[in-house]
CSV table of C-alpha atoms in Angstrom, one decimal:
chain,number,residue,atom,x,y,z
A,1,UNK,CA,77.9,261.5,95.5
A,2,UNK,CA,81.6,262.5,94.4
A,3,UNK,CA,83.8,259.9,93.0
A,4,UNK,CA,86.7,258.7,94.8
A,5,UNK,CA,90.3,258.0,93.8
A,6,UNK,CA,93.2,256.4,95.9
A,7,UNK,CA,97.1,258.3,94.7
A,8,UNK,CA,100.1,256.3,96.2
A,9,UNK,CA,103.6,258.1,95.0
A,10,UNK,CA,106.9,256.9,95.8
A,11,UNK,CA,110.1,254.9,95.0
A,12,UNK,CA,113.0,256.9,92.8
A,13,UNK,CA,112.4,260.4,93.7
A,14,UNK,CA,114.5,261.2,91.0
A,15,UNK,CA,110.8,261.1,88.6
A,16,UNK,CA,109.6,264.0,91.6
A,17,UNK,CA,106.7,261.8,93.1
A,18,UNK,CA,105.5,263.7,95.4
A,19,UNK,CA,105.1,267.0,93.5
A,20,UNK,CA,103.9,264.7,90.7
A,21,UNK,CA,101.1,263.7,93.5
A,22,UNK,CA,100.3,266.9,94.1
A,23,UNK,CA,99.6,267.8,90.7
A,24,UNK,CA,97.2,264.8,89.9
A,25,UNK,CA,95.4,265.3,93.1
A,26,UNK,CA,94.6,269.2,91.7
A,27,UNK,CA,93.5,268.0,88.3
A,28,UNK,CA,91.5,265.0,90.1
A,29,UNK,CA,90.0,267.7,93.1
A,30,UNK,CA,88.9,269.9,90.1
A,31,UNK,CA,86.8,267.4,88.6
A,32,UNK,CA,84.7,266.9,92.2
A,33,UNK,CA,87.5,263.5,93.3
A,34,UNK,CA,87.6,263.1,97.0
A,35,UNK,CA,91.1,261.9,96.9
A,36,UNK,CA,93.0,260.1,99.2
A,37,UNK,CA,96.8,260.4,99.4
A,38,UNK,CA,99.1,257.5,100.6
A,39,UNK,CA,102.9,257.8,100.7
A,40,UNK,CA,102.9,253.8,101.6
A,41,UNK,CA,102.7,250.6,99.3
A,42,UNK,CA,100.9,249.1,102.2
A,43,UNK,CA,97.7,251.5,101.5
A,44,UNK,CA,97.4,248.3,99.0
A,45,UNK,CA,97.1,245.6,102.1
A,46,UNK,CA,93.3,246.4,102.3
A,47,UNK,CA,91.5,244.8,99.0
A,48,UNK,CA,88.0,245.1,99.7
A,49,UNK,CA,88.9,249.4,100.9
A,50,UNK,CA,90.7,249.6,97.5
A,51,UNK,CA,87.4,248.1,95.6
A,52,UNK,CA,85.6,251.2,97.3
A,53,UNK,CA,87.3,253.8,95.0
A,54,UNK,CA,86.3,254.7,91.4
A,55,UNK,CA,90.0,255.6,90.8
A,56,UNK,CA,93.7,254.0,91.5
A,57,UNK,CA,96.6,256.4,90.7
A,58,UNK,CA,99.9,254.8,91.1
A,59,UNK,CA,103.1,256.7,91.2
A,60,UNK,CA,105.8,254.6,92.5
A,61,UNK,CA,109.1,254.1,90.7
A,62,UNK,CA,110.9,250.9,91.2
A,63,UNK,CA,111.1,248.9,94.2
A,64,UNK,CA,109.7,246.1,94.8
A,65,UNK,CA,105.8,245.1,96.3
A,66,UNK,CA,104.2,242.0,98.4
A,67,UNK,CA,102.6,239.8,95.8
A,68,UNK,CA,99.0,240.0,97.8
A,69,UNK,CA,99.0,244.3,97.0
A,70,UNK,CA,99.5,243.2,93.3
A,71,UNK,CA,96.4,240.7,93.8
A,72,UNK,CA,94.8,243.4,95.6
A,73,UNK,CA,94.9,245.7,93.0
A,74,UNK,CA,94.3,243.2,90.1
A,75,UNK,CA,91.0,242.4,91.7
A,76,UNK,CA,90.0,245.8,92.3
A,77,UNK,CA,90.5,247.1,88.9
A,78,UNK,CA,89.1,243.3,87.4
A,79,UNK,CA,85.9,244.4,89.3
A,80,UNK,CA,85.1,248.0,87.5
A,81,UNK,CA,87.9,250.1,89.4
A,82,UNK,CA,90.1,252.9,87.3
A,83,UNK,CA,94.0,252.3,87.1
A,84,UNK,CA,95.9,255.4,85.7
A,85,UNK,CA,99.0,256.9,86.0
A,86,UNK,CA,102.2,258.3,83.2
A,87,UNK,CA,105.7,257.6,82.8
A,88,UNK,CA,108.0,255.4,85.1
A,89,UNK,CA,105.4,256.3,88.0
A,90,UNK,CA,103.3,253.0,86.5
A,91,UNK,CA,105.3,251.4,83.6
A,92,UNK,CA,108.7,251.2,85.4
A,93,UNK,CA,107.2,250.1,88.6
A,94,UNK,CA,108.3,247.3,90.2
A,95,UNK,CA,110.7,245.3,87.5
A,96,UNK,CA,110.5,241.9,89.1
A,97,UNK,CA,106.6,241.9,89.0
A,98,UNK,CA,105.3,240.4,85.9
A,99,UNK,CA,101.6,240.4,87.1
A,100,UNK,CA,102.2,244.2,87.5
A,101,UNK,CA,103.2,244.5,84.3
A,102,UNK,CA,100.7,242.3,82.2
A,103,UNK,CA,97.8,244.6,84.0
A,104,UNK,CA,99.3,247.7,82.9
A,105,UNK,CA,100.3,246.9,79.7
A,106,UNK,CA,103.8,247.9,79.5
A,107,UNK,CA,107.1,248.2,80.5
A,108,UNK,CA,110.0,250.6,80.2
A,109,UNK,CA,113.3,249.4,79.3
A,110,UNK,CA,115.1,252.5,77.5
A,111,UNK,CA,115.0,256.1,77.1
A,112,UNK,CA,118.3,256.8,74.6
A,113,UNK,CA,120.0,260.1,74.9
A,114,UNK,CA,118.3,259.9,78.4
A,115,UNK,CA,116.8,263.1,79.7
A,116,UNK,CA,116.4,266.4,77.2
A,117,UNK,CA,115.6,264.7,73.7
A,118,UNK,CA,113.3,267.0,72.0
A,119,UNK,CA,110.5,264.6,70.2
A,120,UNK,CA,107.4,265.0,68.9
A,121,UNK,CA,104.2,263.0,70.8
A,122,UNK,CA,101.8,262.2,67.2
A,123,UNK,CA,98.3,261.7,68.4
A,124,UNK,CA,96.8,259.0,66.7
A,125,UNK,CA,93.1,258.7,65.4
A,126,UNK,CA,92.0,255.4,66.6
A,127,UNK,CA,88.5,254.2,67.5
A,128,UNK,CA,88.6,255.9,70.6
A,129,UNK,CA,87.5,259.5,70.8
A,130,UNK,CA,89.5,259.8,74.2
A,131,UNK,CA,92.4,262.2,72.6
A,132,UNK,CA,90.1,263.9,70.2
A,133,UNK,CA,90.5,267.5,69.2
A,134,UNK,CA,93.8,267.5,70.5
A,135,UNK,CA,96.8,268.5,68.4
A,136,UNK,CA,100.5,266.7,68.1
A,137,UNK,CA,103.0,268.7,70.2
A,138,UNK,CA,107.2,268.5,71.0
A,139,UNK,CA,108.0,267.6,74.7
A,140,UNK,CA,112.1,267.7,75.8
A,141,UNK,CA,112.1,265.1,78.4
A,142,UNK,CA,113.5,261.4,78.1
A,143,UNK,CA,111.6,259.5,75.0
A,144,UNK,CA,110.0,256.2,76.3
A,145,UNK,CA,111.0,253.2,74.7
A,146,UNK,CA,108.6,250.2,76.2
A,147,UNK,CA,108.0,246.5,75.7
A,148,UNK,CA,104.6,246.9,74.8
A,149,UNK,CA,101.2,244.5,75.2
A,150,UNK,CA,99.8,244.4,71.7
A,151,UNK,CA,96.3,244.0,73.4
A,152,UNK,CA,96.7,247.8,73.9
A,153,UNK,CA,94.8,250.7,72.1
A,154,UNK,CA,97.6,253.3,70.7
A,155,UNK,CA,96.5,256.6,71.2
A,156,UNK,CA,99.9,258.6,70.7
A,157,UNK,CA,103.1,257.5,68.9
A,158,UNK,CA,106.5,259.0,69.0
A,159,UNK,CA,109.1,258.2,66.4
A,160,UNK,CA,112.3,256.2,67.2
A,161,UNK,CA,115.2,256.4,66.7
A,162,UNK,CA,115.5,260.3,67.1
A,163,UNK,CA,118.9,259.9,69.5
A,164,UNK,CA,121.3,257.2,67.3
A,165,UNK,CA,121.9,253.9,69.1
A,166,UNK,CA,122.3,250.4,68.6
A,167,UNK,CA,118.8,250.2,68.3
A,168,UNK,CA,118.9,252.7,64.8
A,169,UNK,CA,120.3,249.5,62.7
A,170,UNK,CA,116.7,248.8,63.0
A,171,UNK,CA,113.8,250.0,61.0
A,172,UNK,CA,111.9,253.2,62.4
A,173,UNK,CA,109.1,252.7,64.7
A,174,UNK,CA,106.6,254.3,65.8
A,175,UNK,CA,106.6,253.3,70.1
A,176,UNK,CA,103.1,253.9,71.6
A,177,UNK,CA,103.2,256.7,74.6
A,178,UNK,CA,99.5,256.9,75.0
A,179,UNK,CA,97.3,254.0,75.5
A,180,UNK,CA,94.8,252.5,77.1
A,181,UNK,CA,93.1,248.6,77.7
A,182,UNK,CA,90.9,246.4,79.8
A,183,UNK,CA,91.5,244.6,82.4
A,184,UNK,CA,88.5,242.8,83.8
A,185,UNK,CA,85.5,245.3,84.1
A,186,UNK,CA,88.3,247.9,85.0
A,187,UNK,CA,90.0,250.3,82.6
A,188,UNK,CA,93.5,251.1,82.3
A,189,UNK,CA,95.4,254.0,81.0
A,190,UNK,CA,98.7,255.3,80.8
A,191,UNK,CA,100.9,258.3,79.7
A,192,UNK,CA,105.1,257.4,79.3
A,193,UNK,CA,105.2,261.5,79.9
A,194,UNK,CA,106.0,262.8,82.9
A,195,UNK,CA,109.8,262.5,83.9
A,196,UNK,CA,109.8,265.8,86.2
A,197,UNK,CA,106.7,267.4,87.7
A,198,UNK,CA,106.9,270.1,84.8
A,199,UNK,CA,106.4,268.1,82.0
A,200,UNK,CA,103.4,266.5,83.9
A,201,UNK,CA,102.3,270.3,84.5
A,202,UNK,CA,102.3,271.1,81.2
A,203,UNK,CA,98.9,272.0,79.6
A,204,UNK,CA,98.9,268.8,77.0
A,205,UNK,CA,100.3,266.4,79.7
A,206,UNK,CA,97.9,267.6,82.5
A,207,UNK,CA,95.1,267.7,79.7
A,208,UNK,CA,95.9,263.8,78.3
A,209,UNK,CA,96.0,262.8,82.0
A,210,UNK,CA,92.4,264.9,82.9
A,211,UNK,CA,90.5,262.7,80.3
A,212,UNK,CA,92.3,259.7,81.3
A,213,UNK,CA,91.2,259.6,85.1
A,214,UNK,CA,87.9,260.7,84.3
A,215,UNK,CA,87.7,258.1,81.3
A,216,UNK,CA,89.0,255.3,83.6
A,217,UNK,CA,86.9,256.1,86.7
A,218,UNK,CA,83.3,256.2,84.5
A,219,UNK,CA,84.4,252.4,84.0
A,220,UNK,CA,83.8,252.0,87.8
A,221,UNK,CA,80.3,253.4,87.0
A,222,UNK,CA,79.7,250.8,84.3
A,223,UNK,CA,81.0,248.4,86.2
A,224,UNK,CA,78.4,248.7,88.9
A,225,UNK,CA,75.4,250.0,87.0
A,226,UNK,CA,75.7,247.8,83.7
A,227,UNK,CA,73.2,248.5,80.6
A,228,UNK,CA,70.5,246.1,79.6
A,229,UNK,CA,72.4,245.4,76.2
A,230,UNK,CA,75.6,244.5,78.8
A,231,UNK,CA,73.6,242.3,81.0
A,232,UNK,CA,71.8,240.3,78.3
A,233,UNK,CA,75.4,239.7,76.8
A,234,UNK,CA,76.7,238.0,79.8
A,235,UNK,CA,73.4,236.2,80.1
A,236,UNK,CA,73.5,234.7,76.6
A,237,UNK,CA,77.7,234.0,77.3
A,238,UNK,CA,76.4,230.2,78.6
A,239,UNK,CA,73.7,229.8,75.5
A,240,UNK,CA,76.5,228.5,73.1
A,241,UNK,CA,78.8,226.7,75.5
């Protein structure tokens, strides 16, 4: 049986949505998805249809959404489904949403020198293999800076200040632009590339965002099929309370 993964693109269509879309639902059809394709927040309304996918990919910048989707959503990905998505597509989704933002892990809130800074993306050798083989790389696009959950595991830096700003008076940093993190039984991943549809089409970017759908639908697998080791550890949770 193939997988399944829900996209929903909208909002600013200044970050290119739709052709965005388009390019995730390629990668995601080349890898056996049946994917569905919603231009509507209120594809979110139904939380037992969203539970049915192995994959979420949300692409909507800004705006605002009904509580009850976030809820939806939340308790979708809590029980084993995969949210993924890149730049202000996920991370700069709906401002006023704080749930929103505590399940993805992030949020933007600057990009100095705005769009065409040339930066380098550092991948970082962390316990998780996810990124592995691949090689650091320069993008021009806008450089993400995000308020960050510390909960997160980094698996790509880039290093600020590269454009001067009141933020340069502090020390250097090194802002997380790949990550990943749990959210329930679900996993979560993001990518702050992706300000036009060809940065998202370029061979790293598509390649960062391949192994991130496919590593956050397998949680869905987990999720319904857990090993013996998993089940004896939620067995034995009650033994020392």
């Amino acid at each position: 049986m193939s997988q399944k993964a829900l996209i929903v693109w909208g909002g600013w269509d200044g970050h290119e949505p739709e052709q965005i879309a388009g390019i995730f639902k390629n990668i995601l059809e080349e890898e056996n998805f049946e994917v569905e394709v919603s231009h509507s927040l209120d594809t979110y309304a139904d939380g037992e249809k969203l539970k049915t996918f192995d994959l979420i990919v949300p692409h909507w910048t800004m705006g605002k959404i009904e509580n009850e989707y976030v809820r939806n959503i939340s308790q979708a990905v809590m029980s084993g489904v995969g949210l993924a998505g890149c730049h202000g597509g996920m991370c700069d989704s709906f401002r006023n949403d704080v749930d929103w933002q505590f399940m993805t892990g992030g949020n933007w809130v600057a990009h100095p020198g705005n769009d065409g800074v040339e930066y380098m993306v550092n991948i970082k050798h962390s316990s998780s293999p996810l990124l592995s083989g691949m090689e650091d790389f320069k993008v021009v696009s806008e450089q993400y800076y995000l308020h960050v959950d510390p909960a997160v595991e980094v698996l790509a830096t880039t290093r600020f200040p590269v454009v001067e700003g009141p933020h340069s008076t502090n020390k250097a940093v090194d802002m997380p632009v790949v990550w990943t993190k749990r959210w329930g039984e679900g996993r979560v991943f993001y990518n702050s590339l992706g300000h036009h549809a060809d940065i998202v089409a370029r061979h790293e970017v598509t390649e960062i965002m391949r192994r991130g759908f496919l590593w956050c639908a397998e949680g869905k697998k987990l999720a319904d099929h857990p090993s013996s080791d998993t089940l004896k550890f939620y067995s034995g949770m009650g033994d020392s309370q």
